[in-house]
mmCIF file of C-alpha atoms and ligand atoms in Angstrom:
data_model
loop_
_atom_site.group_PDB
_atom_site.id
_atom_site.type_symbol
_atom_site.label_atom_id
_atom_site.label_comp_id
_atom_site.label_asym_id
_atom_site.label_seq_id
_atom_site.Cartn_x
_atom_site.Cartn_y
_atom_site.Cartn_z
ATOM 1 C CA UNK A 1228 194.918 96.188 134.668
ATOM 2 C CA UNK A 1229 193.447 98.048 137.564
ATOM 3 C CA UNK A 1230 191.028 100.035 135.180
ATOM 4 C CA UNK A 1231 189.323 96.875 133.600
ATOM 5 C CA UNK A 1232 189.425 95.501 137.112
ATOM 6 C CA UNK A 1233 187.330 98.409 138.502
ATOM 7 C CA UNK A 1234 185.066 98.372 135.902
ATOM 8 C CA UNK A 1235 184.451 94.794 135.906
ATOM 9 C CA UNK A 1236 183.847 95.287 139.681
ATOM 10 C CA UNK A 1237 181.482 98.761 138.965
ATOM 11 C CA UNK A 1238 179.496 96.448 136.439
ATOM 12 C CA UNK A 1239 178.914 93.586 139.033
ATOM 13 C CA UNK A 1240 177.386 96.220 141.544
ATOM 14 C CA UNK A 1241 175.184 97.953 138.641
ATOM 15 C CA UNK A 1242 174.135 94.115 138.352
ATOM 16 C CA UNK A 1243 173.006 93.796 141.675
ATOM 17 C CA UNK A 1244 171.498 96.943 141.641
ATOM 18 C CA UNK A 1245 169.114 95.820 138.250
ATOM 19 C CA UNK A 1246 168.385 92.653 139.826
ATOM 20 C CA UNK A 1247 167.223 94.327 143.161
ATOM 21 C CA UNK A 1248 164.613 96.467 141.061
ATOM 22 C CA UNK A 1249 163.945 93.989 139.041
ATOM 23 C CA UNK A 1250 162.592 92.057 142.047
ATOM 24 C CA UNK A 1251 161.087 95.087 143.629
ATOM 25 C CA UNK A 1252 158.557 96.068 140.626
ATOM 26 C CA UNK A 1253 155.224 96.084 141.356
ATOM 27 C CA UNK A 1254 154.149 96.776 137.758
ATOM 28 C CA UNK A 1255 154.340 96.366 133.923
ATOM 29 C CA UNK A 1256 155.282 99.987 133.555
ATOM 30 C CA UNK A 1257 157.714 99.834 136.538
ATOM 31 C CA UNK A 1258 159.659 96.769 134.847
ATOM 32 C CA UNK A 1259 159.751 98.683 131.459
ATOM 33 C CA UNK A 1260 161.278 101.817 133.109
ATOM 34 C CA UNK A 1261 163.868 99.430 134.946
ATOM 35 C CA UNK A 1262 164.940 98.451 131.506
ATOM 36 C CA UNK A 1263 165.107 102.301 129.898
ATOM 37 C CA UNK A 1264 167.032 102.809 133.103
ATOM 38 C CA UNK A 1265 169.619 100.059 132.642
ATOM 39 C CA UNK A 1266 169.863 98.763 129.186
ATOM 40 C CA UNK A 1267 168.293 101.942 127.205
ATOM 41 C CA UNK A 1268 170.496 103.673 124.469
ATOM 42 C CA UNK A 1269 171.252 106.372 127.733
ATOM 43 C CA UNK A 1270 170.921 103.562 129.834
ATOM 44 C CA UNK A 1271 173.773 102.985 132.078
ATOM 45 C CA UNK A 1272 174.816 99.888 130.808
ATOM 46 C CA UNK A 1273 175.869 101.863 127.782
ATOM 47 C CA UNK A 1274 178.542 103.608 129.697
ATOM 48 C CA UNK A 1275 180.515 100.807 130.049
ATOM 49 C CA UNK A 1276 179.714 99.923 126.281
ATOM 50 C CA UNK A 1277 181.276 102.887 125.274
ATOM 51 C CA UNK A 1278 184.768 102.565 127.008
ATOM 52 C CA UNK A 1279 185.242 99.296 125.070
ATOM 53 C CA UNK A 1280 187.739 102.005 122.435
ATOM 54 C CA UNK A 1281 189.735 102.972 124.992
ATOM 55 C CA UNK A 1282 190.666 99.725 126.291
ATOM 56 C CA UNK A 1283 193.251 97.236 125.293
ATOM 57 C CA UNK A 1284 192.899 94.317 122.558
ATOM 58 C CA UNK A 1285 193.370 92.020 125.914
ATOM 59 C CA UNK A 1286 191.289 94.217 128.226
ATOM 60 C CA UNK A 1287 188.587 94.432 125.222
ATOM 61 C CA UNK A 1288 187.225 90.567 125.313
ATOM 62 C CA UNK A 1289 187.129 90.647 129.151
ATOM 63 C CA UNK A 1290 184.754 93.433 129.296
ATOM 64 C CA UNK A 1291 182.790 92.215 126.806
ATOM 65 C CA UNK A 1292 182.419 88.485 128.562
ATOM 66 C CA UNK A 1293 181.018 90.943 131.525
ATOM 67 C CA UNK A 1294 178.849 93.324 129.091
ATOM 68 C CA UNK A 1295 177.431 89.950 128.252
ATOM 69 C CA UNK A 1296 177.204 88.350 131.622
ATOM 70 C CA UNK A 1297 175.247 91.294 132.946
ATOM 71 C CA UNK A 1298 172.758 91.077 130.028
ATOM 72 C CA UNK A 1299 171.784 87.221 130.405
ATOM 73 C CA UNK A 1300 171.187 87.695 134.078
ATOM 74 C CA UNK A 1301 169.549 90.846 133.052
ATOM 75 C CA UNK A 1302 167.443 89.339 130.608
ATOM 76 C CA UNK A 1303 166.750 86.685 132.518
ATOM 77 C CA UNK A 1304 165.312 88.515 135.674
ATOM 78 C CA UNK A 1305 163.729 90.615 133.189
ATOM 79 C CA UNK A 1306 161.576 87.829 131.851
ATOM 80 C CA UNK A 1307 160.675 85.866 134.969
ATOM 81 C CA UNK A 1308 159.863 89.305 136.845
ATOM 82 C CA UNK A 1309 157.395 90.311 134.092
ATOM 83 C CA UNK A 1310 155.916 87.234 133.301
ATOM 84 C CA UNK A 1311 155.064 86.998 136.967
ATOM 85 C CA UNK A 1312 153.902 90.244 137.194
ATOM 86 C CA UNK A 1313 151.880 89.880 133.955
ATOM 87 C CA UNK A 1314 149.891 86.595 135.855
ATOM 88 C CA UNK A 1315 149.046 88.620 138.687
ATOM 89 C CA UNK A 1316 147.671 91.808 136.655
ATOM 90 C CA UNK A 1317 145.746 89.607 134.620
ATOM 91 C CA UNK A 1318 144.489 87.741 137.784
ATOM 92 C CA UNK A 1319 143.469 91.260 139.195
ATOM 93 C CA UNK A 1320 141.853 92.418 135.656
ATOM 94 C CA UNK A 1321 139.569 89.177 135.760
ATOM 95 C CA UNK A 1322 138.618 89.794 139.211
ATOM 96 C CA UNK A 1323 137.332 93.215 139.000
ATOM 97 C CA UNK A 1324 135.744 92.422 135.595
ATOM 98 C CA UNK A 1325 133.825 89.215 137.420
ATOM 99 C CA UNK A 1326 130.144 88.875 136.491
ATOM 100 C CA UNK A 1327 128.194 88.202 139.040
ATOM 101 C CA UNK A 1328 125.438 85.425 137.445
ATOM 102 C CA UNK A 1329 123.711 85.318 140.116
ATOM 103 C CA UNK A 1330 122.596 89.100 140.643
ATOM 104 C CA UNK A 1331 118.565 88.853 138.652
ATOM 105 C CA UNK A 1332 118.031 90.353 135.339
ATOM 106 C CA UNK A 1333 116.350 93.225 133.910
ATOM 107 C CA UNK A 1334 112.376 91.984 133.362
ATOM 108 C CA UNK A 1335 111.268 93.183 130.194
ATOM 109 C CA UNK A 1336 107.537 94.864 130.064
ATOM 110 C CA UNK A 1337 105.532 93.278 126.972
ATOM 111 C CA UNK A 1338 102.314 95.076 125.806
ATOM 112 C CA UNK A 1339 99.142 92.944 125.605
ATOM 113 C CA UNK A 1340 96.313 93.186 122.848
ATOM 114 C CA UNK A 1341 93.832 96.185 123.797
ATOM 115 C CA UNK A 1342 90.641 95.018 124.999
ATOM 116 C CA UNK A 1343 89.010 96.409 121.926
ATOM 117 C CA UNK A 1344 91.792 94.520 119.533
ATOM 118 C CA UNK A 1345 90.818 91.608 121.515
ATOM 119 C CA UNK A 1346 87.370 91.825 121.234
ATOM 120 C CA UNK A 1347 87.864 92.744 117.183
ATOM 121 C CA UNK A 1348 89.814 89.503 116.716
ATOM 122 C CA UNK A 1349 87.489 87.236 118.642
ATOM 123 C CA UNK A 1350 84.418 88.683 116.492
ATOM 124 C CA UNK A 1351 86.583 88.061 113.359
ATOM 125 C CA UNK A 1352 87.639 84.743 114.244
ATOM 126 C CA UNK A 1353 84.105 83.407 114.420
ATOM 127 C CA UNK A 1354 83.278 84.820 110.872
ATOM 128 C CA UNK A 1355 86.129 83.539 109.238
ATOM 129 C CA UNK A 1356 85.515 80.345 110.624
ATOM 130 C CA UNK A 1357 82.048 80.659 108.988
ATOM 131 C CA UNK A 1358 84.342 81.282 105.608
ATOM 132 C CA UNK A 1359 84.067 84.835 106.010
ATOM 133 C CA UNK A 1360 86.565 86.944 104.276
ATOM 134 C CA UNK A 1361 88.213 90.087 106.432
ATOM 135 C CA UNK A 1362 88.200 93.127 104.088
ATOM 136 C CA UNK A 1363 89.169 96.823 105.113
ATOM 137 C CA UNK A 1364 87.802 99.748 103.700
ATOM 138 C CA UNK A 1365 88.988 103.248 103.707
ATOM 139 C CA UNK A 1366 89.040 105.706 106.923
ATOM 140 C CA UNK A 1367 88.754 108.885 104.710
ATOM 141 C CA UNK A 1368 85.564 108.321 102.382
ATOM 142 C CA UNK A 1369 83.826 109.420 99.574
ATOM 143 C CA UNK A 1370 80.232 111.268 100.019
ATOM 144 C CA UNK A 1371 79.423 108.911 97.604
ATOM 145 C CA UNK A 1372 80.439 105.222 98.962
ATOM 146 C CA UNK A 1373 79.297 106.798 102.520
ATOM 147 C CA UNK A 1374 76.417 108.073 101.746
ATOM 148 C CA UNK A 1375 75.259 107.937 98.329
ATOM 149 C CA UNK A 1376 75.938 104.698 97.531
ATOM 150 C CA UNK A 1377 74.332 103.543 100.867
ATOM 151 C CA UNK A 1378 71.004 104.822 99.024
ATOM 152 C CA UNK A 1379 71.166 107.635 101.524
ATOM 153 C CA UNK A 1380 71.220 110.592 98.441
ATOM 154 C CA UNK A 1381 72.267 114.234 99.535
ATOM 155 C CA UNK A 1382 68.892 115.873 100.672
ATOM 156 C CA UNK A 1383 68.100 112.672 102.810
ATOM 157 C CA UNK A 1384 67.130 113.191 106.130
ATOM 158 C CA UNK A 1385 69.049 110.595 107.978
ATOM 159 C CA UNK A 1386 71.874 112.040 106.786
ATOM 160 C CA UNK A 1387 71.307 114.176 109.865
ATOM 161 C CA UNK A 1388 72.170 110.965 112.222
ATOM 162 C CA UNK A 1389 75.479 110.842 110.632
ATOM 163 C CA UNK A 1390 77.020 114.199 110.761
ATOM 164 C CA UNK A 1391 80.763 113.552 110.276
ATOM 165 C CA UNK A 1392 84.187 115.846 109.428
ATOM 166 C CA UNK A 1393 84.177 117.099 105.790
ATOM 167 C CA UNK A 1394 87.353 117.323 104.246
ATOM 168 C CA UNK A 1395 85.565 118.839 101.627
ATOM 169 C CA UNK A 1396 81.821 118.442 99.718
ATOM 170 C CA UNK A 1397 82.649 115.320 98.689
ATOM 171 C CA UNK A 1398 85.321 113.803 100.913
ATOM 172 C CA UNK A 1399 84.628 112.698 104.593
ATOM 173 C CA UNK A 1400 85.498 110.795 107.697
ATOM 174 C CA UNK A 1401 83.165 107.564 107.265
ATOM 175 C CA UNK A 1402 80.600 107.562 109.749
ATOM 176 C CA UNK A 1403 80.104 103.775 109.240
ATOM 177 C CA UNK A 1404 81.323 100.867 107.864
ATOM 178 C CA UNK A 1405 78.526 100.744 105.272
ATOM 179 C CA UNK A 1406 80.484 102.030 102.735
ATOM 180 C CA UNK A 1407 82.713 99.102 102.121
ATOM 181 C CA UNK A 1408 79.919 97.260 101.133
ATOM 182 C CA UNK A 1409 79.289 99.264 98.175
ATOM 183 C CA UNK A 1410 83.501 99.103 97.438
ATOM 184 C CA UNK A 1411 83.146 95.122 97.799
ATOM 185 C CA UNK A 1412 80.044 94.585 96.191
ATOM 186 C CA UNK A 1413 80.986 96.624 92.589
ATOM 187 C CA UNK A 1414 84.587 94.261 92.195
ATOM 188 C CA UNK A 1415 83.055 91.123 93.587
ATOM 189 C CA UNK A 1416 82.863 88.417 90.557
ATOM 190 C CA UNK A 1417 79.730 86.251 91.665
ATOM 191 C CA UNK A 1418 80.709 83.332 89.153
ATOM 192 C CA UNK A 1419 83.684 82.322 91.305
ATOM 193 C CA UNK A 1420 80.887 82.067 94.595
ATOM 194 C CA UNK A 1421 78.980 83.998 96.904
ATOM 195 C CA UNK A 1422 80.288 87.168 98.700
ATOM 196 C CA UNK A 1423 80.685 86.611 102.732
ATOM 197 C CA UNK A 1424 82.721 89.432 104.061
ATOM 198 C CA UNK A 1425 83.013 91.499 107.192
ATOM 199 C CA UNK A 1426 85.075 94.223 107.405
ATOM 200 C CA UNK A 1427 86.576 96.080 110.770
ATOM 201 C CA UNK A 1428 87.245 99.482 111.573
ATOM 202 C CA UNK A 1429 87.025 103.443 112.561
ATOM 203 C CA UNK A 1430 84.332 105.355 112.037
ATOM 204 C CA UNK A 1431 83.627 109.383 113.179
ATOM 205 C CA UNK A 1432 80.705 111.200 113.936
ATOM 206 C CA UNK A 1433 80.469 114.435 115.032
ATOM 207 C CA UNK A 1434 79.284 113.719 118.564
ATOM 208 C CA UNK A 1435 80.158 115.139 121.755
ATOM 209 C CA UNK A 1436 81.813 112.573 123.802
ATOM 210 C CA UNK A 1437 79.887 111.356 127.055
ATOM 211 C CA UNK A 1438 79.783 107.701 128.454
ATOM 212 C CA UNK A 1439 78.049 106.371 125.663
ATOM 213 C CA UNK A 1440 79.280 108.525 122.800
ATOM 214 C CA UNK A 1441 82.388 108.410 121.112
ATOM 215 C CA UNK A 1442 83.285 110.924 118.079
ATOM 216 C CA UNK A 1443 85.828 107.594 116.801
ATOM 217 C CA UNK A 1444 84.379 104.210 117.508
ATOM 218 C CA UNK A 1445 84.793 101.178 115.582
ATOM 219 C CA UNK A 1446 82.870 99.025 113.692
ATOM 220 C CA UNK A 1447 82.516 95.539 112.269
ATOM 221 C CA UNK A 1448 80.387 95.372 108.708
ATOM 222 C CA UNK A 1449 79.047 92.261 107.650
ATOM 223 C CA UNK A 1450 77.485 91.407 104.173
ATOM 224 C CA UNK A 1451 76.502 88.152 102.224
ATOM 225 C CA UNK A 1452 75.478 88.491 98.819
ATOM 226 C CA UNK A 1453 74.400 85.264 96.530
ATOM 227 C CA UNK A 1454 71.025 83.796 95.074
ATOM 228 C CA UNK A 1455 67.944 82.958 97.661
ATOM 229 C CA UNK A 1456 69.784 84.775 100.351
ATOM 230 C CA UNK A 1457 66.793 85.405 102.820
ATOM 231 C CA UNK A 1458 65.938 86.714 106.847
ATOM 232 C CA UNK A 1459 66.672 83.287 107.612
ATOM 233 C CA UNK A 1460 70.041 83.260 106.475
ATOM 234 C CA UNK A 1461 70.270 86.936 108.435
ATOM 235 C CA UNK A 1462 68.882 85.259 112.004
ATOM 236 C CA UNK A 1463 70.197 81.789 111.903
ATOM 237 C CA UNK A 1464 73.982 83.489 111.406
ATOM 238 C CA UNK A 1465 73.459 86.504 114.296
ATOM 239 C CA UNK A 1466 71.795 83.225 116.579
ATOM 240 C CA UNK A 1467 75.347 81.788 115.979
ATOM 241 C CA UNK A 1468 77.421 84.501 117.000
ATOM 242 C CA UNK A 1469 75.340 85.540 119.689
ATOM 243 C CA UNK A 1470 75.652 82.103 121.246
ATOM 244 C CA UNK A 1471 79.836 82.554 120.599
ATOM 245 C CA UNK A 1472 80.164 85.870 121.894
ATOM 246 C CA UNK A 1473 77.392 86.041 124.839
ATOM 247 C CA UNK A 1474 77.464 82.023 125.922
ATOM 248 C CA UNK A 1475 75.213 79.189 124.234
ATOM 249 C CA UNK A 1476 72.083 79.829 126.519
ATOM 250 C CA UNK A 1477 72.086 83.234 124.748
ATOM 251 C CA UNK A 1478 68.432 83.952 122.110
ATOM 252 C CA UNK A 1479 67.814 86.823 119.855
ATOM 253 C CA UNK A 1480 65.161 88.760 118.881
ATOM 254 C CA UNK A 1481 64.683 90.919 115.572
ATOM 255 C CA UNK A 1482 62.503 94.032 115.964
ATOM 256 C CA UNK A 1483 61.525 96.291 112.692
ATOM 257 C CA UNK A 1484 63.635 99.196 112.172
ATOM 258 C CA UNK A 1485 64.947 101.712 109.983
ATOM 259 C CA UNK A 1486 67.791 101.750 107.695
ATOM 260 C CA UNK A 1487 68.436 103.525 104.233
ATOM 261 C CA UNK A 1488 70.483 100.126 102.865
ATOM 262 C CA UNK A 1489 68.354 97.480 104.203
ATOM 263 C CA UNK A 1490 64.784 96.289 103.851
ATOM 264 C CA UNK A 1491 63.396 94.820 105.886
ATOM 265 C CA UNK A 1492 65.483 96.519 108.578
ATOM 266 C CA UNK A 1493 66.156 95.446 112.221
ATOM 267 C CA UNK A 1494 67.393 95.681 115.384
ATOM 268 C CA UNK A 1495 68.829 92.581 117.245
ATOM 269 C CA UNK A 1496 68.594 92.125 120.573
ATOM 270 C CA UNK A 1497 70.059 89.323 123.020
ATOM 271 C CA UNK A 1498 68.998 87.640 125.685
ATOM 272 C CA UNK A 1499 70.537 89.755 129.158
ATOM 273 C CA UNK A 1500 73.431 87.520 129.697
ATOM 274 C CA UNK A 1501 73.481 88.974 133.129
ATOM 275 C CA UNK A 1502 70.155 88.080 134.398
ATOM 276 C CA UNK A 1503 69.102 85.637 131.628
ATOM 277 C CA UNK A 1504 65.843 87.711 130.744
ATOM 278 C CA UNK A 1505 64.862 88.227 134.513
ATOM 279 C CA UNK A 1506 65.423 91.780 134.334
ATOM 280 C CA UNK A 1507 68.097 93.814 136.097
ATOM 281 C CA UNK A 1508 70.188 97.185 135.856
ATOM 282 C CA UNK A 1509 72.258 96.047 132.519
ATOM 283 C CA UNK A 1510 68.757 94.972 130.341
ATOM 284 C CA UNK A 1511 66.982 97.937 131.593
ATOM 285 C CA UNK A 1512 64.650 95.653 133.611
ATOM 286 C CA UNK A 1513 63.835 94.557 129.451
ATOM 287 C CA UNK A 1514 65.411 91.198 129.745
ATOM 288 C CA UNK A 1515 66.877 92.071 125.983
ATOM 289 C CA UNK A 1516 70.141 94.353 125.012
ATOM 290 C CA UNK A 1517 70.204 95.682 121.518
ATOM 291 C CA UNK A 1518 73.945 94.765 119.857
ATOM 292 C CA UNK A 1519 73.377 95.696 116.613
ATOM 293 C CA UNK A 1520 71.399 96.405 113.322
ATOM 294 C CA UNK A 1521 70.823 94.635 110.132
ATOM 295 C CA UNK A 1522 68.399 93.726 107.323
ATOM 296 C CA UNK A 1523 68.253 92.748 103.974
ATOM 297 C CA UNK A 1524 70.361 94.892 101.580
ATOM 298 C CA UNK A 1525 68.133 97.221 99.454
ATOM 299 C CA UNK A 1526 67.415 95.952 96.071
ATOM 300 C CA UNK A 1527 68.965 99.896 95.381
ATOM 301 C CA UNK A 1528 72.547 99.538 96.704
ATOM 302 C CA UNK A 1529 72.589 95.970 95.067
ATOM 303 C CA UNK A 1530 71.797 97.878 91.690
ATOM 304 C CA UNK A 1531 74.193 100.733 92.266
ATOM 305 C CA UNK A 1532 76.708 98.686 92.388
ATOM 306 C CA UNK A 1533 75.829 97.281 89.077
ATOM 307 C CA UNK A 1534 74.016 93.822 90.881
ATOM 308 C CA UNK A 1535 70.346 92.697 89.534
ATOM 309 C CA UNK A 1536 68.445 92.352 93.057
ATOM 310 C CA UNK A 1537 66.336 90.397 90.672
ATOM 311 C CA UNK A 1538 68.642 87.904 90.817
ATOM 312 C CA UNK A 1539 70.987 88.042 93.705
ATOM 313 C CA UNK A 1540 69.727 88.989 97.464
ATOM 314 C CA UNK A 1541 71.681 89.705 100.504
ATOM 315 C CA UNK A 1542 72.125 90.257 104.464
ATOM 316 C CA UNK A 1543 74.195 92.782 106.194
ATOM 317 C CA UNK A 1544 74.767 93.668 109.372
ATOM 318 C CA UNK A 1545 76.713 96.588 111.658
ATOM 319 C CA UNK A 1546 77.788 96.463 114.822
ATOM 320 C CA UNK A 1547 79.671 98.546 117.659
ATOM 321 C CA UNK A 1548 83.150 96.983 119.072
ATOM 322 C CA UNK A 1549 82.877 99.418 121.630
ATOM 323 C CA UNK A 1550 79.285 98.205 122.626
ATOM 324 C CA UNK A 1551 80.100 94.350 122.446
ATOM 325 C CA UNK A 1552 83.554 95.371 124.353
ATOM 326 C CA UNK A 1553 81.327 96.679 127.537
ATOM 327 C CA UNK A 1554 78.628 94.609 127.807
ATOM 328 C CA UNK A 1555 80.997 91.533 128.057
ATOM 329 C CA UNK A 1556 83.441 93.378 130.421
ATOM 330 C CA UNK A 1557 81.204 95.029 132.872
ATOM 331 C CA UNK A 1558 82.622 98.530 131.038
ATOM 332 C CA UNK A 1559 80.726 101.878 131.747
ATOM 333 C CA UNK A 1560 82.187 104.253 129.841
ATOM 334 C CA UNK A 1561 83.177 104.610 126.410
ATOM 335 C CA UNK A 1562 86.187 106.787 126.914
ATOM 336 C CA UNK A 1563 88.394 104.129 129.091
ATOM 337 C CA UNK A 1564 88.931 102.717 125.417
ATOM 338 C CA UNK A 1565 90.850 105.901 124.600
ATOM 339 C CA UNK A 1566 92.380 107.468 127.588
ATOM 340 C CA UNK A 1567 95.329 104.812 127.105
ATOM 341 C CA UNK A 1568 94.596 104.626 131.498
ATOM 342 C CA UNK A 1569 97.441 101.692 132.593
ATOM 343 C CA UNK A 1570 95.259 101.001 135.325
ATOM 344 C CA UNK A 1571 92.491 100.362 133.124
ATOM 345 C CA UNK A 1572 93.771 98.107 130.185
ATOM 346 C CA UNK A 1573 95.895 96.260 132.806
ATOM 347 C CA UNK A 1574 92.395 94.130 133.996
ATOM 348 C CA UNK A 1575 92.088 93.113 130.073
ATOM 349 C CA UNK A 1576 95.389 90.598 129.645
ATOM 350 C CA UNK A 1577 94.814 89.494 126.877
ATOM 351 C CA UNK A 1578 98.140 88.085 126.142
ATOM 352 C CA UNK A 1579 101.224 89.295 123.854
ATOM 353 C CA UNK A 1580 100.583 89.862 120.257
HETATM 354 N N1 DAH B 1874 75.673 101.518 109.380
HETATM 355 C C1 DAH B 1874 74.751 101.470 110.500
HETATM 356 C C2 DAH B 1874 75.181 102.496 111.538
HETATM 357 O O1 DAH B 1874 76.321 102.858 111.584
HETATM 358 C C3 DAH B 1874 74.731 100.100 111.110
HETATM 359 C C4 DAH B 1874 74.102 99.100 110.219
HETATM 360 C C5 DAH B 1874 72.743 98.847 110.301
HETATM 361 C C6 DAH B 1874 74.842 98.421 109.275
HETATM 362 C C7 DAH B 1874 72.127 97.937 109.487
HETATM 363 C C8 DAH B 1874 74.227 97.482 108.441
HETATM 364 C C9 DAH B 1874 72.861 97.253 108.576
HETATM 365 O O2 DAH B 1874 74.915 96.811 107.521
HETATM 366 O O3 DAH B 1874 72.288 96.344 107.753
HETATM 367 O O4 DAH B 1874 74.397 102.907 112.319
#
């Protein structure tokens, strides 16, 4: 009886031992190694397991009472250990996760419109208020929508105040928005109403860039096409935007000019919004700037685009975004448009897209 005695008594200590590391794990992994260590397949608690064959049928039930004993105490240190240990290691993942709400965020930087897509979109606002329709016409052009069909044929000498980039004989760079006059005018179908279009965009010219000069600029086009169209039509519209874009006090003036697709052609000029026709540095001392140049359209572009001028007359109109763009702003150089300068576009905000 001495040998189930002494290892009753061997299994007691081992006991104390497990519950004294138990107690002393600092860890999730530590606990789990306690239990290899103790009640693992090698684990020492399966020494005593093992004996059970050797012993008596009496000596047999009293070791297993103690196998038992140790394993509920085990067990029950076991669970109370890790689910305290389990609290505090949570405790310490939250912490050092923490967000800190109050630390400010990351500012996002938001583009604004360009000054010269601000400008564009202003312009275009007032026509289509008028009941003006927005139409865009090619970048790369036909000789004959650019030029031809502009009644400026091939051996015409103010060809020379267009020169552009060939692509080849016959297919340019646009050197105006002309052309989409011509495109508009042959599908417009004049028994559903007049035509009233502007249309937006790049043009080239091969021109060497200086303050004034730009070899890409941009353009707005603006046409009207129906019956009794006259010059009146032509001024009492440009008085209108004038006074939009320039402020109410603003007048124009219409001087003859020159133009292959218009006759009569003009030139408009505005009242200096600067000096209100004293004269200073921005008029030239004239009291007048020029913005842009119109006319009647030619009875030949109405007829090569299959229209009898007998019948219908027109207006149309061109002007520079660029030019509109610096006169408003104070802007003395073309090229700020296009050097993409921060410093620059900055002092035009003109709000997120
Ligand atoms: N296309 C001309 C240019 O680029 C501007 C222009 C003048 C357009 C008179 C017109 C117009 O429609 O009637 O210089």
């Amino acid at each position: 009886m001495k040998e189930i005695n002494d290892l009753i008594q061997a299994m007691e200590e081992l006991l104390k031992q497990a519950l004294t590391d138990i107690n002393q794990a600092d860890s999730s992994d530590a606990l789990k190694q306690i239990r290899v260590k103790y009640t693992g397949k090698k684990g020492s608690l399966n020494q005593f397991t093992r004996q059970m064959g050797q012993l008596s049928a009496e000596e047999k039930p009293q070791l297993g009472q103690a196998i038992s004993h140790f394993q509920k105490d085990f067990n029950l240190a076991f669970a109370e250990a890790s689910e305290a240990i389990q609290a505090e290691e949570m405790a310490q993942a939250l912490a050092k996760e923490a967000l800190d709400v109050t630390l400010p965020g990351k500012r996002r930087k938001y583009g604004t419109r360009h000054i010269l897509t601000q400008t564009r979109q202003e312009i275009e606002d007032f026509f289509l208020g008028m009941g003006y329709q927005v139409i865009e016409g090619p970048e790369v052009e036909l000789d004959a929508y650019n030029f031809e069909r502009m009644n400026l044929p091939k051996d015409h000498p103010a060809r020379d105040m267009q020169d552009t980039f060939y692509i080849d004989e016959e297919v340019l760079l646009r050197t105006h928005t002309s052309p989409v006059q011509a495109r508009t005018l042959e599908i417009h179908d004049f028994s559903k109403g007049p035509l009233k279009m502007i249309s937006p965009g790049k043009v080239f010219r091969r021109d060497d860039d200086d303050a004034t000069h730009s070899h890409q600029f941009q353009q707005i086009e603006g046409l009207v096409v129906d019956q009794g169209i006259t010059m009146a039509d032509l001024s009492g519209t440009l008085l209108a935007f004038s006074k939009q874009m320039f402020g109410e006090e603003t007048e124009i003036r219409l001087r003859p000019s020159y133009f292959p697709f218009t006759e009569p052609s003009v030139e408009v000029d505005v009242t200096c919004f600067k000096c209100h026709g004293q004269g200073c540095a921005m008029c030239k001392k004239s009291g007048w700037i020029e913005i842009l140049g119109a006319g009647l359209v030619h009875p030949n572009v109405l007829r090569m685009s299959g229209i009898d001028p007998s019948i219908y007359s027109g207006f149309a109109f061109g002007l520079g975004i660029e030019r509109v763009a610096m006169l408003r702003n104070n802007i003395d150089d073309i090229r700020h448009f296009y050097q993409n300068d921060i410093r620059f576009l900055q002092q035009y905000k003109g709000g997120a897209y």
